[in-house]
mmCIF file of C-alpha atoms in Angstrom:
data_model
loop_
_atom_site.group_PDB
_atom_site.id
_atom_site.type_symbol
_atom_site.label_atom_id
_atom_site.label_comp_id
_atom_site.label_asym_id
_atom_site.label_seq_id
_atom_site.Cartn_x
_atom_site.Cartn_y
_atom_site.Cartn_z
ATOM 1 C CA UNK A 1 79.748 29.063 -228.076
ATOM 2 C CA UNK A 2 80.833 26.358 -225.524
ATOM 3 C CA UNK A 3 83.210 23.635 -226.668
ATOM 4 C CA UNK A 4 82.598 20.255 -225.102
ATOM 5 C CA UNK A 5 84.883 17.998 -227.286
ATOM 6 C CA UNK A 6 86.744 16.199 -225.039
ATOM 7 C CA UNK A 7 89.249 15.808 -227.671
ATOM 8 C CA UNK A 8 89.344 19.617 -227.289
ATOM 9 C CA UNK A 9 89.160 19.293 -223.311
ATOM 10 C CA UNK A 10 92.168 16.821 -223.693
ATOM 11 C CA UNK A 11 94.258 18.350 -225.404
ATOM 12 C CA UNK A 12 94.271 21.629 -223.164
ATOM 13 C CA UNK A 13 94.966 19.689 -220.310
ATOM 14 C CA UNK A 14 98.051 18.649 -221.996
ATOM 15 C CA UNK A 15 98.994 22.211 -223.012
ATOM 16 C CA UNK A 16 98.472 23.599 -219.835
ATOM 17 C CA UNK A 17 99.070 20.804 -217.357
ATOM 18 C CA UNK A 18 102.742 20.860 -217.817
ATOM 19 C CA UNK A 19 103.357 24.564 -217.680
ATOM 20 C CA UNK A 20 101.491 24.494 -214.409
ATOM 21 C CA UNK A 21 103.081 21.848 -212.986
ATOM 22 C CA UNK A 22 106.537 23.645 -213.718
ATOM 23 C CA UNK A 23 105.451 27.480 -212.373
ATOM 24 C CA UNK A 24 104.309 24.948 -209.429
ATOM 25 C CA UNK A 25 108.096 23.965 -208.920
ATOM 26 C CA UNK A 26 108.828 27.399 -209.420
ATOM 27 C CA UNK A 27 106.790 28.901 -206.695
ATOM 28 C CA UNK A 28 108.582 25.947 -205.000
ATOM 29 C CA UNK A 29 112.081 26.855 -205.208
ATOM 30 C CA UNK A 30 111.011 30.611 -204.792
ATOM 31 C CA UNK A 31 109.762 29.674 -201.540
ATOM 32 C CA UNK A 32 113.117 27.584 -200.835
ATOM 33 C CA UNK A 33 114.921 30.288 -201.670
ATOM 34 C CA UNK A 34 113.366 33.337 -199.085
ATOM 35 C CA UNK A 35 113.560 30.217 -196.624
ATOM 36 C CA UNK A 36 117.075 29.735 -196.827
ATOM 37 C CA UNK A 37 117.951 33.560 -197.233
ATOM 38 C CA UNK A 38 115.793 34.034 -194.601
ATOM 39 C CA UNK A 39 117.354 31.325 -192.062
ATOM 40 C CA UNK A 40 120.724 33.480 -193.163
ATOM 41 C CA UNK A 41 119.695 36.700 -192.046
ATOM 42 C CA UNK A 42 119.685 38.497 -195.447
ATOM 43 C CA UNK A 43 115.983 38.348 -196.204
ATOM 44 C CA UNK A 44 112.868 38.461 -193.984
ATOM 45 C CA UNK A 45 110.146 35.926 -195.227
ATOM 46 C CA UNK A 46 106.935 36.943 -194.991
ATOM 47 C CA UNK A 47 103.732 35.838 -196.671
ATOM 48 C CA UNK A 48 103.639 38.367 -199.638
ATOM 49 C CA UNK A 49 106.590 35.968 -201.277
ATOM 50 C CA UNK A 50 103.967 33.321 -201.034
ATOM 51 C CA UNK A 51 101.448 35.845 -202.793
ATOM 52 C CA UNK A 52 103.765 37.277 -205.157
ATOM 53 C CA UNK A 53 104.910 33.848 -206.552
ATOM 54 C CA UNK A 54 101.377 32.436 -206.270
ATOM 55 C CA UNK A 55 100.371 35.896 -208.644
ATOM 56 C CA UNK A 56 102.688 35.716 -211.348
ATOM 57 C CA UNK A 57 102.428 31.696 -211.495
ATOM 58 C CA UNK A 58 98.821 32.459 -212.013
ATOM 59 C CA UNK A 59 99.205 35.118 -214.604
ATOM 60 C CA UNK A 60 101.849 33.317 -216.563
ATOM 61 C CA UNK A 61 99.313 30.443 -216.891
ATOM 62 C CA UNK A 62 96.051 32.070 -217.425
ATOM 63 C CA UNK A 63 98.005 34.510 -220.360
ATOM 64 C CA UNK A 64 98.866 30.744 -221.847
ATOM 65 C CA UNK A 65 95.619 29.405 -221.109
ATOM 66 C CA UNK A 66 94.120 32.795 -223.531
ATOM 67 C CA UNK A 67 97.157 32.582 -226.007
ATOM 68 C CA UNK A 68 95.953 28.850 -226.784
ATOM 69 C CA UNK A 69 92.428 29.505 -226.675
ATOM 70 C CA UNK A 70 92.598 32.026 -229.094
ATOM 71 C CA UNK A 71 95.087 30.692 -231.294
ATOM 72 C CA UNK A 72 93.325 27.173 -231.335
ATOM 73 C CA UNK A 73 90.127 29.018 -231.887
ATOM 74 C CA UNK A 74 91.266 31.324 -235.151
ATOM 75 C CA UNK A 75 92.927 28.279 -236.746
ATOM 76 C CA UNK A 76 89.393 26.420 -236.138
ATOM 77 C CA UNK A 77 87.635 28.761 -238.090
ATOM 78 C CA UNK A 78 90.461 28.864 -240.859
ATOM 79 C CA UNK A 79 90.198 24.938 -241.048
ATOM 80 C CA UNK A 80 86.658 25.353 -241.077
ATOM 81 C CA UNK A 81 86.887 27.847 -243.794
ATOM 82 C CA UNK A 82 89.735 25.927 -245.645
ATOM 83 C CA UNK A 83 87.535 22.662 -245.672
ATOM 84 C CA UNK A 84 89.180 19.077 -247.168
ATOM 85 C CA UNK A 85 89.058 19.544 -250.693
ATOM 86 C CA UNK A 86 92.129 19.370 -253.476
ATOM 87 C CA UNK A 87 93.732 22.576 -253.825
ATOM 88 C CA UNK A 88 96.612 23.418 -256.344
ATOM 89 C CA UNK A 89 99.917 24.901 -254.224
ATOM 90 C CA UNK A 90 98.516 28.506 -256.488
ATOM 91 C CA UNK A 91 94.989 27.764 -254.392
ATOM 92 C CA UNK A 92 96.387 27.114 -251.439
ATOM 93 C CA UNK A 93 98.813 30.145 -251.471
ATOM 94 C CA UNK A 94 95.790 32.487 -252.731
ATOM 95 C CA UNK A 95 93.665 30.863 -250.158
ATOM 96 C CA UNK A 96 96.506 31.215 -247.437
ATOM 97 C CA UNK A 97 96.974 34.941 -248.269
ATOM 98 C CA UNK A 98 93.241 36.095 -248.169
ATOM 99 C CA UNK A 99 92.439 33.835 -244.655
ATOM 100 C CA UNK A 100 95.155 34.064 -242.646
ATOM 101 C CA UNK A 101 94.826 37.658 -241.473
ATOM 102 C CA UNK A 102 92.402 36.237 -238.634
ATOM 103 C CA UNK A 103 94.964 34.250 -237.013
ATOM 104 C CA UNK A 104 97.682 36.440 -237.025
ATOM 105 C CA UNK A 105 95.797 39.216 -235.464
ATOM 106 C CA UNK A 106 94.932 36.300 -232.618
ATOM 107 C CA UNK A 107 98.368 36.160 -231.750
ATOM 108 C CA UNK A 108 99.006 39.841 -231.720
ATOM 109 C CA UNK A 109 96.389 40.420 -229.838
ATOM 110 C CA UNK A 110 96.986 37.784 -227.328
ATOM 111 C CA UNK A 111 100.763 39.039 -227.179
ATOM 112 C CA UNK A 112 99.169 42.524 -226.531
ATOM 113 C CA UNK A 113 96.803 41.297 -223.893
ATOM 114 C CA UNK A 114 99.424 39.182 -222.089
ATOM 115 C CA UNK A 115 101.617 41.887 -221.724
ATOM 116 C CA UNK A 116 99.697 44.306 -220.011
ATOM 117 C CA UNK A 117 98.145 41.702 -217.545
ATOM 118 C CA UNK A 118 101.955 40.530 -216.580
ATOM 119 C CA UNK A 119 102.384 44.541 -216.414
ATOM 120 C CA UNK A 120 99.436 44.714 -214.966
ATOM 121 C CA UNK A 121 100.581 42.104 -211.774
ATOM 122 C CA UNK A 122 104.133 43.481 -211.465
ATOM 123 C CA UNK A 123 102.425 47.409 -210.836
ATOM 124 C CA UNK A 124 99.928 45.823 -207.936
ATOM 125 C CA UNK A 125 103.191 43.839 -206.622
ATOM 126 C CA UNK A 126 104.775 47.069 -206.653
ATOM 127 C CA UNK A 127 102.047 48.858 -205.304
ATOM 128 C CA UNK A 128 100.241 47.360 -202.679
ATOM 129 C CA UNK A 129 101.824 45.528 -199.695
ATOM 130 C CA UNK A 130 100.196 42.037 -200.428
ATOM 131 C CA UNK A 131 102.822 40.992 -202.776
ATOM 132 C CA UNK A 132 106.605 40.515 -203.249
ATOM 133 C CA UNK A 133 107.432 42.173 -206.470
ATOM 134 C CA UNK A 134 110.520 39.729 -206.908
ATOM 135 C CA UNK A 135 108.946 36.774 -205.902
ATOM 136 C CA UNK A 136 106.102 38.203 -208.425
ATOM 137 C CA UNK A 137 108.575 38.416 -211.125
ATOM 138 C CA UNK A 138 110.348 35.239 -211.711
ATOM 139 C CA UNK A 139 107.296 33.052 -212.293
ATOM 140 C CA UNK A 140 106.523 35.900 -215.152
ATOM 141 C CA UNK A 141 110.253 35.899 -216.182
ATOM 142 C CA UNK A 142 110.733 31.768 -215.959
ATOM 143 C CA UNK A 143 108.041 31.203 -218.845
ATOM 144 C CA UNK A 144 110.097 31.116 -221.917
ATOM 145 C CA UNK A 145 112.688 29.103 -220.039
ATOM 146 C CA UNK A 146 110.079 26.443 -218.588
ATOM 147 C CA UNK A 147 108.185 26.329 -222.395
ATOM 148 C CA UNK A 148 111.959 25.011 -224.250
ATOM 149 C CA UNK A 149 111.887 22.720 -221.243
ATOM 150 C CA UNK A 150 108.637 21.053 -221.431
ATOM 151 C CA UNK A 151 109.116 21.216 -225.421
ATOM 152 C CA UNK A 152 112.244 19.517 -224.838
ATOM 153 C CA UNK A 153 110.932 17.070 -223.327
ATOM 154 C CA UNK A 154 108.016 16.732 -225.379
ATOM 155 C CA UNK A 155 109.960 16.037 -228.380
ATOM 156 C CA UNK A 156 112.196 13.056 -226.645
ATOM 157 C CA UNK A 157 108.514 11.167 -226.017
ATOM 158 C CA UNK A 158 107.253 12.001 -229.157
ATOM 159 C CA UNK A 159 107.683 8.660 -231.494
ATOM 160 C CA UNK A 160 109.029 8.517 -235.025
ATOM 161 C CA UNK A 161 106.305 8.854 -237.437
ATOM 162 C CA UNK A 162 104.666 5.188 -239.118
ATOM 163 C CA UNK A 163 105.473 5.692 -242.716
ATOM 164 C CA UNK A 164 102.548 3.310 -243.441
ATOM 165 C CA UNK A 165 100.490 6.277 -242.009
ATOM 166 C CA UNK A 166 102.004 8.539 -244.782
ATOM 167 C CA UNK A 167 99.767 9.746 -247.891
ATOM 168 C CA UNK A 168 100.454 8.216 -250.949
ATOM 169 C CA UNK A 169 99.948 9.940 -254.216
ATOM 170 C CA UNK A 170 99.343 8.093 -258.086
ATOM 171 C CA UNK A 171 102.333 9.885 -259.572
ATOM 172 C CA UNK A 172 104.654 8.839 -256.711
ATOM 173 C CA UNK A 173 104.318 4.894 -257.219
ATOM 174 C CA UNK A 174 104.852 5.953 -260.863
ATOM 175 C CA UNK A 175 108.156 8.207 -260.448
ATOM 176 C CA UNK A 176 109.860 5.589 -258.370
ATOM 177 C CA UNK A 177 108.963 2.542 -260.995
ATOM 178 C CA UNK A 178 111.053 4.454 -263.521
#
């Protein structure tokens, strides 16, 4: 099933746009870093810290790339499911309890998945002579970190919310006339 709602398209841009922007800087100051060790005799640069940041950049954004795919895809399919009509809070909690197995299990299994491919990358670092396994590591390590960032600043642009935009309900006018 191929998705081509550019709402959809959009909106993973913005996910993922920042995140690779910021393992960008990281490979960055990674590279900064073996330069200026290097120009002080206590590390020799060579090309596999180039690799090794340039692999665990990539993994840490591909593992985000699935975790929102798959995440964005199981609540889909509960919207879809849930559709727009009235439900009591007893609905909605019955409803909640039956449906929601689907996304959970998306997010175990993504957390499953993404932690064997960063395993995964740190073993061939460690293995094989094409990467640095420290320069491989600290793109995997400076995800957390970089996601409170770019949700930090995320939140400062995000405006106060138009209380004319707000749903009003029949009993509410009523309950504040008294």
């Amino acid at each position: 099933m191929k998705n081509n709602n550019p709402k959809n398209s959009n909106k993973l841009i913005n996910e993922l746009l920042p995140l690779a922007v910021c393992e960008g800087a990281v490979v960055l100051l990674i590279l900064l870093g073996a330069g200026i060790l290097n120009f002080l005799d206590i590390f020799k640069f060579n090309i596999t810290v180039l690799t090794g940041a340039l692999l665990g950049a990539l993994v840490t954004v591909v593992n985000y790339l699935f975790l929102t795919l798959s995440v964005d895809r199981a609540v889909n399919n509960y919207m879809t499911l849930r559709g727009d009509r009235e439900m009591t809070d007893e609905e909605a909690q019955k409803f909640a309890a039956e449906n929601s197995m689907p996304i959970q299990n998306a997010i175990k299994t993504s957390f499953i998945i993404r932690t064997i491919s960063m395993l995964a990358a740190l073993l061939v670092a460690f293995l094989t002579k094409w990467f640095n396994p420290l320069a491989t590591a600290i793109p995997l390590l400076a995800f957390r970190p970089l996601l409170s960032v770019i949700e930090m600043i995320k939140g400062k642009k995000a405006a106060d919310p138009n209380p004319e935009n707000f749903i009003k309900y029949e009993n509410e006018e009523k309950e504040s006339d008294e």
